[in-house]
Amino acid sequence: MFRWTIKSLVSEPLNFFLTSLVVGIALLLVIFFEAVFHGESQKIIAYPQNINPDVWVMQRGVFNMHMATSFIWDWKKDRVEEVEGVADVTPILYLNSIVEAGSRHWFSFVVGLKQGNKRAGPWSMATGSSHPGKGEAIIPELLGMIANVMLGDTIRIANKTFTIVGFSKDTFSMANSIAFISYADLRDIMSLSGSDSYLLVDAEPGVDPSLLAQRIKENVSKVNALTSAEFIKNDRELALQMGVELIGIMTIVGTCLAVSLVIFMLYMFMEKRRRDIAILKALGFGKFAIISSAIIQAFCITMTGLVTAVILMYTADFLTDAFYPQVSMLITPESLMRVGLVSLLIAVFASLIPICQTMKVDPLLAFQR
Amino acid sequence: MVNKILIAENLTREYGSGRALVRAVDNVSMTVLRGQLVLIMGPSGSGKTTLLSMLGGLLRPTEGKIMISDTEITKLDESVLPSIRARKVGFIFQGFNLLDALTVEENILFPTQLVAGGINAKRARANELIERLDLSSRRKSLPRTLSGGEKQRVAIARALINSPPLILADEPTGNLDSHNGQEVMMILQNIVNDEECTVIMVTHDPRVEDISDRILWLEDGALRNRKTELHSWVKDPVCGMRVDEWTAEVFMEYRGKRYVFCSYRCQEKFKIGPTKYITS
């Protein structure tokens, strides 16, 4: 019976391939939305992840960078430098704003860098300078391509004009990008004097970052200090939280669509086998054998669909990288396992339809001429 | 009792209710002995296939009882009937009904999963049937590559593989040309002689009458004395061709009168304008 179950499944290879493909596309929807969201979330934390100081110091009550505002008096930099175990402190200014490049407007993290800073600027350059001077800006290479601007062209940030002096890599996503300008320019834009946004602290060799963060909080008033790992974790969680509902909705939509498609394809598949089922019944095969066969076929179709979905997903990832680099996708083992589990549930649920179909098949159908 | 393979008593099968009640099989009783080749004949729509379905345990009678080699199948639960069919009845259908995904050998061995010992215990029997039915060269072929005659031989081998005491055949030659039909008939006759099993066959094929042991004539769902005439010739009202009313496949009622046609084409023409073809 098992042999027939499998052989009848693949006896019409085109039919089986199309069924698996449709089911695979349905499951792909579930993986795709999650992969895009994870990819985007990963890009949102690109700055703290790549700059990676030992400790981040910020205004008390602030715990992350994304969508946050932090102000600390600039004299507190000196206090932090005096804390035992601190090797170096780099102040940055930071603002969420819109970069207007060509005809495009892109939400961006704008980071203001002091002259001569060694650690807070772009970590990978495509071309040009990595140190913006007065009236100069460094923007992501991909944004430059999308907006069709080149070195020497001008862009606008918060109604102020800047000349592009460099293009950075890995600083762009669909949701936002990272632009670097001089500390002085950003201070003017923000109408500030005597304050920084964040202090990037490097510890002396052998000093535990978590102990150093604790020490900073104890010795400098009204600041929060977090290790890089904690800071990044907070940023990632916030980014994911913002998309949890979206992911949930898309997963439900994708799953419902997948269930509907799997049920439809299985229904069509079993309809073609009504006569075979009638023959099995006439020959003396009982309910258990026939139902088991239907479940195995539903399971095989769904699992083949899952494999197809994973192959399509990695293909989509490759093609996106090649042709739409602005879209970031991240396929995690967790999301694949989750979709695998969802597929199992789909298979169980969807097999109810062929079970009902097989129960309804009258063995007398075998007598039809 | 041992010699009586099948006993059917007062079998009735009704469909619908009230004024729409149709009695497809009406109070049929019969006893069939081991090693007999019994034909069920009669006009189309007389209830032959319904009767055969009941005898094979595929359809429950509204009334009456059926015993197949000492087992009263009409009393059995639905869950038990499939295993009775697997062990005691072999089916041969007009449409062959082979499983398209399986090879000739796999089709023949397929029902062995339902009996003790399974495939391995019946492999020698399968080989013997393949040899006997001249299917050796087609052992690994798929049904779609076989001729009609070959398909029916595979179906016969499948029906025999579990050595059931009773074979039920529904128009086994209906889809075959005269040469292949003759061959299948000879095989079935040999089976009755060699395997000592009983074959009950629904057929319209008059050539089989010569090799059968008994002929049961079914008309309007009931067993009746067969008319002495071999045919009842009537005229197709559309083309005027002579048609045998007893065996005609295409017929319809119009204003309380039964009209028989040589083909569906003539019937369709009649439906469009019946008055054109009716002469008072």
XYZ file of C-alpha atoms in Angstrom:
649
model
C 0.000 0.000 0.000
C 2.854 2.341 0.864
C 4.393 1.625 -2.526
C 1.139 2.549 -4.265
C 0.775 5.644 -2.079
C 4.160 6.961 -3.149
C 4.030 5.733 -6.751
C 0.590 7.187 -7.377
C 1.835 10.454 -5.917
C 4.630 10.739 -8.450
C 3.002 8.851 -11.319
C 2.163 12.191 -12.935
C 5.402 14.098 -12.358
C 4.129 17.374 -13.842
C 1.017 17.320 -11.692
C 3.074 16.523 -8.598
C 5.635 19.215 -9.448
C 2.944 21.879 -9.962
C 1.164 20.896 -6.743
C 4.418 21.092 -4.777
C 5.295 24.371 -6.441
C 1.972 26.004 -5.557
C 2.198 24.738 -1.975
C 5.836 25.911 -1.884
C 4.852 29.395 -3.030
C 2.188 29.549 -0.333
C 4.709 28.557 2.344
C 7.233 30.953 0.835
C 4.940 33.816 1.796
C 5.291 32.855 5.443
C 9.111 32.655 5.249
C 9.532 35.678 2.999
C 7.882 38.309 5.189
C 9.752 37.108 8.232
C 13.086 37.019 6.384
C 12.623 40.560 5.064
C 11.677 41.841 8.480
C 14.618 40.121 10.178
C 16.934 41.450 7.474
C 15.637 44.967 7.979
C 15.883 44.666 11.760
C 19.474 43.560 11.363
C 20.206 46.625 9.245
C 18.568 48.918 11.792
C 21.160 47.863 14.399
C 24.037 48.041 11.908
C 25.568 51.153 13.476
C 25.909 49.971 17.102
C 26.848 46.490 15.913
C 29.734 47.687 13.748
C 30.960 50.564 15.914
C 30.887 48.256 18.910
C 32.513 50.212 21.770
C 32.841 48.409 25.124
C 30.294 50.677 26.813
C 27.625 53.103 25.582
C 26.908 56.115 27.806
C 23.676 58.065 27.319
C 21.080 60.152 29.074
C 19.453 58.440 32.062
C 16.236 56.704 30.989
C 17.545 56.002 27.480
C 18.423 52.372 26.692
C 19.025 52.246 22.943
C 19.612 54.277 19.805
C 16.810 53.470 17.321
C 13.999 56.085 17.536
C 15.607 57.474 20.726
C 16.832 60.938 21.747
C 19.640 61.389 24.243
C 21.401 64.492 25.592
C 24.259 64.533 28.058
C 26.303 67.585 29.044
C 29.699 67.621 27.343
C 31.520 68.050 30.671
C 30.329 64.592 31.613
C 32.745 63.276 29.000
C 35.565 64.415 31.284
C 33.918 62.698 34.280
C 33.615 59.463 32.313
C 37.261 59.700 31.241
C 38.238 59.935 34.935
C 36.504 56.639 35.810
C 38.990 53.863 36.523
C 39.349 51.450 33.595
C 38.293 53.882 30.836
C 40.839 54.051 27.999
C 39.102 56.403 25.561
C 35.790 58.284 25.132
C 34.357 59.353 21.767
C 31.347 61.690 21.788
C 28.816 61.643 18.946
C 25.713 63.607 18.116
C 22.788 61.686 16.731
C 19.495 62.684 15.088
C 16.656 60.893 13.279
C 16.032 62.924 10.147
C 15.295 62.840 6.424
C 18.060 62.833 3.811
C 16.945 64.446 0.530
C 19.108 63.076 -2.284
C 18.087 63.782 -5.862
C 14.353 63.292 -5.911
C 14.448 60.729 -3.110
C 13.689 61.258 0.576
C 15.081 58.663 2.893
C 14.598 58.313 6.652
C 18.092 58.273 8.176
C 20.172 58.128 11.316
C 22.370 61.205 11.072
C 25.585 60.898 13.091
C 27.728 63.935 13.841
C 31.462 63.116 14.043
C 34.162 65.199 15.722
C 37.245 66.005 13.627
C 39.919 63.367 13.989
C 37.664 60.726 15.624
C 38.881 57.200 14.953
C 36.019 54.938 15.890
C 32.561 56.455 15.330
C 32.574 56.931 11.550
C 31.700 54.615 8.654
C 33.332 51.201 9.069
C 33.479 50.339 5.387
C 33.828 52.786 2.510
C 32.922 52.284 -1.145
C 34.658 55.454 -2.235
C 35.677 58.929 -1.001
C 36.564 60.281 2.399
C 35.443 58.721 5.700
C 35.912 61.999 7.621
C 33.276 64.618 6.776
C 34.342 68.249 7.183
C 32.145 71.329 7.495
C 29.355 71.216 4.901
C 30.263 67.662 3.859
C 28.343 64.403 4.143
C 28.940 60.705 3.708
C 25.888 58.735 2.591
C 25.303 55.029 1.764
C 26.499 53.918 -1.641
C 23.065 52.311 -2.338
C 21.228 55.527 -1.542
C 23.563 57.293 -3.980
C 22.671 54.717 -6.657
C 18.935 54.949 -5.996
C 18.983 58.771 -5.936
C 21.458 58.901 -8.823
C 23.899 61.221 -7.062
C 27.701 61.128 -7.178
C 30.660 62.474 -5.257
C 30.541 66.277 -5.335
C 26.746 66.397 -5.731
C 24.705 67.981 -3.010
C 22.068 66.594 -0.689
C 19.903 68.205 1.994
C 19.587 67.214 5.616
C 17.160 69.174 7.813
C 16.989 71.995 5.257
C 20.762 72.342 5.135
C 22.818 71.596 2.020
C 25.801 69.228 2.126
C 28.313 68.083 -0.464
C 28.797 64.353 -0.802
C 32.435 63.471 -0.060
C 32.106 59.747 0.457
C 29.907 56.685 -0.058
C 29.772 54.102 2.719
C 28.910 50.381 2.560
C 26.456 48.346 4.656
C 24.720 51.448 5.955
C 21.462 51.210 4.001
C 18.148 49.459 4.423
C 14.606 49.923 3.110
C 13.564 51.381 6.470
C 16.442 53.761 7.021
C 20.044 54.622 6.225
C 23.005 56.131 8.092
C 24.457 59.488 7.052
C 27.595 61.006 8.564
C 28.234 64.748 8.815
C 30.542 66.832 10.972
C 29.835 67.281 14.664
C 29.654 71.049 14.227
C 27.088 70.852 11.436
C 24.806 68.528 13.377
C 25.183 70.699 16.488
C 23.946 73.683 14.394
C 21.058 71.680 12.977
C 20.036 70.571 16.473
C 20.599 74.114 17.883
C 22.681 72.670 20.685
C 25.631 73.838 22.647
C 27.542 71.979 25.325
C 25.936 68.589 24.973
C 26.512 65.245 23.245
C 24.090 62.453 22.356
C 26.133 59.361 23.205
C 29.613 58.636 24.524
C 31.370 55.616 23.057
C 33.658 54.275 25.756
C 36.614 51.940 25.202
C 37.829 50.042 28.249
C 41.426 49.474 29.192
C 42.688 45.989 28.342
C 41.429 43.376 30.825
C 38.579 45.490 32.182
C 35.177 43.825 32.217
C 32.714 46.054 30.217
C 29.781 45.291 32.527
C 31.799 46.277 35.613
C 32.966 49.420 33.826
C 29.369 50.322 32.893
C 28.339 49.883 36.527
C 31.263 52.028 37.671
C 30.328 54.822 35.217
C 26.717 54.847 36.444
C 27.949 55.112 40.025
C 30.483 57.885 39.384
C 28.712 60.079 36.807
C 25.346 61.517 37.719
C 22.206 61.195 35.577
C 23.663 58.957 32.885
C 22.895 55.435 31.795
C 25.761 53.121 30.800
C 25.287 49.818 29.021
C 27.647 47.263 27.567
C 27.604 47.071 23.802
C 25.866 43.681 23.955
C 23.025 45.040 26.117
C 22.687 48.175 23.985
C 22.464 46.178 20.750
C 20.015 43.743 22.319
C 17.720 46.630 23.338
C 17.903 48.121 19.867
C 17.149 44.795 18.182
C 14.209 44.086 20.490
C 12.730 47.497 19.800
C 13.134 47.029 16.064
C 11.499 43.596 16.238
C 8.734 44.841 18.536
C 7.836 47.418 15.955
C 7.261 44.640 13.450
C 5.806 41.925 15.661
C 2.239 42.766 14.670
C 3.192 43.018 11.020
C 5.029 39.688 11.148
C 2.087 38.144 13.021
C -0.449 39.384 10.485
C 1.666 38.338 7.519
C 2.313 34.925 9.092
C -1.424 34.431 9.648
C -2.235 35.652 6.130
C 0.535 33.471 4.637
C -0.534 30.462 6.701
C -4.226 30.859 5.781
C -3.269 31.199 2.145
C -0.980 28.178 2.423
C -3.702 26.107 4.115
C -6.224 27.112 1.437
C -3.824 26.318 -1.382
C -2.699 23.015 0.157
C -6.332 22.008 0.724
C -7.270 23.002 -2.819
C -4.326 21.168 -4.365
C -4.928 18.063 -2.244
C -8.611 18.190 -3.134
C -7.794 18.307 -6.837
C -5.157 15.611 -6.364
C -7.597 13.259 -4.617
C -10.412 14.000 -7.058
C -8.216 12.562 -9.792
C -7.820 9.419 -7.711
C -11.459 8.749 -6.904
C -11.556 5.731 -9.181
C -8.356 4.333 -7.651
C -9.860 4.745 -4.185
C -13.021 2.980 -5.362
C -10.885 0.101 -6.679
C -9.010 -0.114 -3.365
C -12.298 -0.292 -1.502
C -13.712 -2.892 -3.893
C -10.579 -5.025 -3.523
C -11.058 -5.056 0.230
C -8.824 -2.310 1.614
C -10.304 -0.884 4.802
C -10.738 2.671 6.049
C -7.510 2.691 8.041
C -5.309 1.785 5.065
C -6.996 4.312 2.776
C -6.972 7.132 5.363
C -3.296 6.432 6.146
C -2.555 6.649 2.451
C -4.360 10.013 2.194
C -2.462 11.377 5.208
C 0.904 10.194 3.842
C 0.154 11.834 0.487
C -0.901 15.103 2.173
C 2.249 14.991 4.298
C 4.510 14.276 1.292
C 2.963 17.103 -0.746
C 3.303 19.585 2.109
C 6.863 18.595 2.933
C 7.893 18.713 -0.721
C 6.218 22.128 -0.778
C 8.291 23.152 2.240
C 11.536 22.057 0.570
C 10.433 23.938 -2.562
C 9.685 27.004 -0.418
C 13.164 26.906 1.172
C 14.846 26.522 -2.230
C 12.742 29.400 -3.607
C 13.561 31.490 -0.541
C 17.323 31.072 -0.951
C 16.940 31.751 -4.684
C 14.956 34.906 -3.894
C 17.643 35.907 -1.383
C 20.364 35.472 -4.017
C 18.399 37.348 -6.699
C 17.504 40.145 -4.282
C 21.160 40.576 -3.360
C 22.043 40.751 -7.043
C 19.223 42.940 -8.366
C 17.609 44.693 -5.366
C 20.433 45.192 -2.865
C 18.361 47.743 -0.972
C 16.143 44.879 0.262
C 17.751 43.028 3.148
C 16.662 39.488 3.941
C 17.807 37.280 6.773
C 16.759 33.622 6.820
C 17.209 32.327 10.342
C 17.165 28.655 11.393
C 14.470 29.592 13.920
C 12.154 30.935 11.245
C 12.748 27.857 9.073
C 11.931 25.595 12.005
C 8.832 27.632 12.745
C 7.663 27.339 9.140
C 8.452 23.603 9.261
C 6.162 23.296 12.267
C 3.486 25.382 10.581
C 3.798 23.102 7.520
C 3.247 20.041 9.694
C 0.094 21.586 11.107
C -0.992 22.531 7.593
C -0.413 18.926 6.459
C -2.487 17.533 9.326
C -5.253 20.083 8.812
C -5.228 19.799 5.037
C -5.317 15.990 5.113
C -8.801 16.190 6.676
C -10.165 17.125 3.262
C -8.816 14.086 1.371
C -9.868 11.918 4.303
C -13.449 13.184 3.922
C -13.177 12.723 0.157
C -11.964 9.126 0.438
C -14.701 8.305 2.931
C -17.301 9.525 0.451
C -15.974 7.489 -2.484
C -18.428 4.725 -3.296
C -16.691 1.453 -4.223
C -19.463 0.984 -6.814
C -17.655 3.669 -8.804
C -15.378 0.822 -9.890
C -18.310 -0.598 -11.858
C -18.825 2.579 -13.859
C -18.101 2.110 -17.517
C -23.465 -26.945 2.103
C -19.758 -27.184 1.229
C -20.622 -27.287 -2.433
C -22.810 -24.213 -2.217
C -20.532 -21.255 -2.694
C -23.207 -18.618 -2.778
C -26.740 -18.496 -1.506
C -28.896 -15.417 -2.003
C -32.376 -15.327 -0.512
C -35.078 -12.800 -1.345
C -32.651 -10.070 -2.273
C -34.253 -6.707 -2.765
C -32.641 -3.353 -3.327
C -34.702 -0.192 -3.335
C -33.711 3.384 -4.121
C -35.679 6.479 -3.128
C -38.969 6.474 -1.266
C -42.677 7.122 -1.669
C -43.725 7.761 -5.240
C -40.082 7.948 -6.315
C -39.341 4.459 -5.011
C -37.424 2.314 -7.490
C -36.894 -1.378 -6.917
C -33.652 -2.112 -8.762
C -33.525 -5.726 -7.602
C -36.775 -7.391 -6.644
C -36.868 -10.490 -4.462
C -34.094 -12.436 -6.176
C -33.062 -15.829 -4.806
C -30.326 -18.023 -6.184
C -27.885 -20.750 -5.199
C -24.578 -21.170 -6.980
C -22.404 -24.269 -6.644
C -18.620 -24.577 -6.577
C -17.034 -24.725 -10.013
C -19.970 -23.225 -11.912
C -19.835 -20.521 -14.537
C -23.077 -18.600 -14.120
C -24.207 -15.835 -16.422
C -26.507 -13.021 -15.414
C -28.099 -11.634 -18.529
C -30.941 -9.328 -19.301
C -31.819 -5.985 -20.837
C -29.945 -2.842 -19.901
C -31.200 -1.316 -16.680
C -32.577 -4.614 -15.435
C -30.482 -4.545 -12.238
C -27.651 -6.925 -13.208
C -24.808 -4.769 -11.868
C -26.789 -3.890 -8.733
C -27.270 -7.595 -8.081
C -23.573 -8.295 -8.696
C -22.590 -5.457 -6.317
C -24.753 -6.941 -3.584
C -23.353 -10.438 -4.139
C -19.840 -9.004 -3.742
C -20.660 -7.171 -0.515
C -20.216 -3.734 -2.063
C -23.848 -2.790 -1.686
C -26.200 -3.736 1.123
C -29.557 -5.164 0.094
C -32.656 -3.466 1.451
C -33.976 -6.913 2.281
C -32.775 -10.503 2.049
C -29.567 -12.297 2.885
C -26.397 -13.434 1.122
C -24.079 -16.230 2.212
C -20.651 -16.683 0.672
C -19.124 -20.041 1.631
C -20.930 -20.257 4.949
C -20.494 -16.597 5.933
C -23.614 -14.462 5.951
C -22.218 -11.174 4.688
C -25.471 -9.224 5.032
C -25.173 -9.438 8.824
C -21.564 -8.301 8.949
C -20.455 -4.888 10.113
C -19.077 -2.429 7.525
C -15.641 -2.711 9.114
C -15.512 -6.485 8.528
C -16.827 -6.557 4.967
C -13.588 -5.381 3.271
C -11.616 -8.310 4.666
C -14.346 -10.752 3.527
C -14.136 -9.234 0.032
C -10.355 -9.537 0.084
C -10.387 -13.225 0.969
C -13.543 -14.587 -0.598
C -14.336 -12.509 -3.687
C -12.342 -11.543 -6.751
C -13.642 -8.774 -8.999
C -13.185 -8.365 -12.740
C -14.521 -5.106 -14.181
C -15.395 -4.062 -17.703
C -13.086 -1.025 -17.360
C -10.206 -3.274 -16.132
C -9.610 -0.913 -13.158
C -5.898 -1.503 -12.836
C -3.903 0.895 -10.679
C -2.084 3.056 -13.209
C 0.911 3.795 -11.005
C 1.821 0.130 -10.493
C 3.420 -2.364 -12.854
C 1.685 -5.522 -14.032
C 3.377 -7.596 -11.326
C 2.623 -5.034 -8.613
C -1.024 -4.850 -9.688
C -1.360 -8.611 -9.491
C 0.318 -8.764 -6.085
C -1.539 -5.754 -4.700
C -4.463 -7.603 -3.006
C -2.055 -10.031 -1.284
C -1.387 -7.366 1.350
C -4.851 -8.119 2.665
C -4.287 -11.807 3.418
C -2.001 -13.761 5.735
C 1.599 -14.018 4.533
C 1.369 -10.963 2.332
C 3.325 -10.430 -0.851
C 6.149 -12.875 -0.121
C 3.786 -15.791 0.464
C 2.016 -15.164 -2.846
C 4.992 -14.462 -5.091
C 5.088 -18.024 -6.450
C 1.337 -17.865 -7.130
C 1.813 -14.560 -8.956
C 4.577 -16.051 -11.098
C 2.348 -18.993 -11.938
C -0.537 -16.703 -12.972
C 1.772 -14.454 -14.985
C 3.044 -17.506 -16.875
C -0.396 -18.971 -17.335
C -1.944 -15.745 -18.593
C 0.970 -15.114 -20.911
C 2.089 -11.901 -19.239
C 5.764 -12.792 -18.658
C 7.081 -10.232 -21.108
C 4.842 -7.521 -19.600
C 5.727 -8.157 -15.952
C 7.352 -4.734 -15.417
C 5.112 -2.776 -17.776
C 2.715 -0.080 -16.657
C -0.995 -0.516 -17.492
C -1.005 2.389 -19.955
C 1.360 0.448 -22.231
C -0.865 -2.660 -22.369
C -3.529 -3.621 -24.884
C -7.120 -4.093 -23.717
C -6.746 -7.880 -23.739
C -3.571 -7.716 -21.698
C -5.170 -5.378 -19.185
C -8.072 -7.738 -18.694
C -5.673 -10.678 -18.235
C -3.866 -8.688 -15.529
C -7.229 -7.938 -13.899
C -8.060 -11.671 -13.993
C -4.709 -12.528 -12.406
C -5.325 -9.926 -9.698
C -8.770 -11.375 -9.016
C -7.266 -14.877 -8.677
C -4.143 -14.061 -6.671
C -5.729 -14.712 -3.253
C -7.484 -17.840 -4.586
C -10.999 -16.640 -3.691
C -13.806 -19.189 -4.055
C -15.955 -16.670 -5.952
C -15.140 -14.454 -8.939
C -17.598 -11.729 -9.920
C -17.121 -10.367 -13.408
C -18.984 -7.361 -14.759
C -18.999 -7.364 -18.566
C -15.380 -8.574 -18.752
C -15.437 -8.611 -22.541
C -17.366 -5.362 -22.955
C -14.310 -3.300 -23.836
C -12.540 -5.924 -25.925
C -12.573 -6.831 -29.597
C -13.977 -10.223 -30.539
C -10.574 -11.975 -30.567
C -9.555 -10.716 -27.131
C -13.091 -11.207 -25.804
C -12.974 -14.853 -26.920
C -9.594 -15.302 -25.268
C -10.789 -13.858 -21.959
C -13.823 -16.130 -22.020
C -11.634 -19.165 -22.552
C -9.416 -18.118 -19.661
C -12.406 -17.746 -17.362
C -13.732 -21.140 -18.407
C -10.327 -22.714 -17.710
C -10.242 -21.033 -14.322
C -13.577 -22.557 -13.411
C -12.306 -25.978 -14.447
C -8.773 -25.831 -13.052
C -9.123 -23.728 -9.933
C -12.531 -25.036 -8.960
C -13.728 -21.556 -8.304
C -17.100 -20.145 -9.194
C -17.532 -17.356 -11.716
C -20.661 -15.221 -11.815
C -20.605 -13.009 -14.854
C -22.789 -10.167 -16.000
C -22.663 -10.094 -19.776
C -24.455 -9.187 -22.957
C -22.159 -11.402 -25.009
C -24.249 -14.258 -26.492
C -21.091 -16.274 -27.335
C -20.539 -17.023 -23.642
C -23.833 -18.802 -23.339
C -22.352 -21.929 -24.893
C -19.668 -22.355 -22.235
C -21.786 -21.399 -19.202
C -23.360 -23.802 -16.742
C -26.372 -21.639 -15.985
C -27.987 -18.497 -17.288
C -30.026 -16.269 -14.993
C -32.287 -13.890 -16.841
C -32.967 -10.633 -15.012
C -35.719 -8.320 -16.111
C -37.046 -5.307 -14.189
C -34.952 -6.403 -11.210
C -36.448 -9.872 -10.948
C -35.360 -13.274 -12.202
C -37.690 -14.411 -14.938
C -37.964 -17.202 -17.406
C -35.881 -16.320 -20.333
C -37.828 -15.805 -23.511
C -37.324 -18.562 -25.995
C -36.478 -16.096 -28.708
C -32.866 -15.018 -28.776
C -33.686 -11.447 -29.737
C -36.506 -8.956 -29.743
C -35.983 -6.815 -32.790
C -37.427 -3.315 -32.899
C -36.845 -0.363 -35.217
C -34.773 2.655 -34.260
C -37.395 5.457 -34.795
C -34.742 7.822 -36.159
C -32.628 5.842 -38.616
C -34.888 2.831 -39.004
C -32.087 0.373 -38.171
C -32.984 -2.946 -36.479
C -32.091 -3.008 -32.742
C -32.350 -5.807 -30.159
C -34.631 -4.409 -27.466
C -33.381 -6.821 -24.788
C -29.759 -5.868 -25.038
C -29.978 -2.274 -26.281
C -27.855 0.251 -24.383
C -29.649 3.391 -25.566
C -33.313 3.886 -24.852
C -35.743 6.388 -23.373
C -39.375 6.803 -22.405
C -41.527 9.325 -24.273
C -45.198 9.824 -23.499
C -45.347 6.482 -21.729
C -43.800 4.540 -24.587
C -40.289 3.048 -24.650
C -38.084 3.907 -27.640
C -34.869 2.058 -28.422
C -32.025 3.544 -30.453
C -29.005 2.173 -32.238
C -26.792 5.007 -30.908
C -26.699 8.113 -28.715
C -26.595 10.186 -31.888
C -30.042 8.913 -32.894
C -31.321 9.434 -29.360
C -30.128 13.059 -29.408
C -31.885 13.660 -32.735
C -35.033 12.149 -31.283
C -34.865 14.389 -28.216
C -34.701 17.517 -30.380
C -37.887 16.752 -32.288
C -39.613 13.525 -31.232
C -42.829 14.209 -33.108
C -40.880 14.118 -36.334
C -40.053 10.451 -35.770
C -43.263 9.146 -34.219
C -45.792 7.755 -36.594
C -49.241 7.185 -35.233
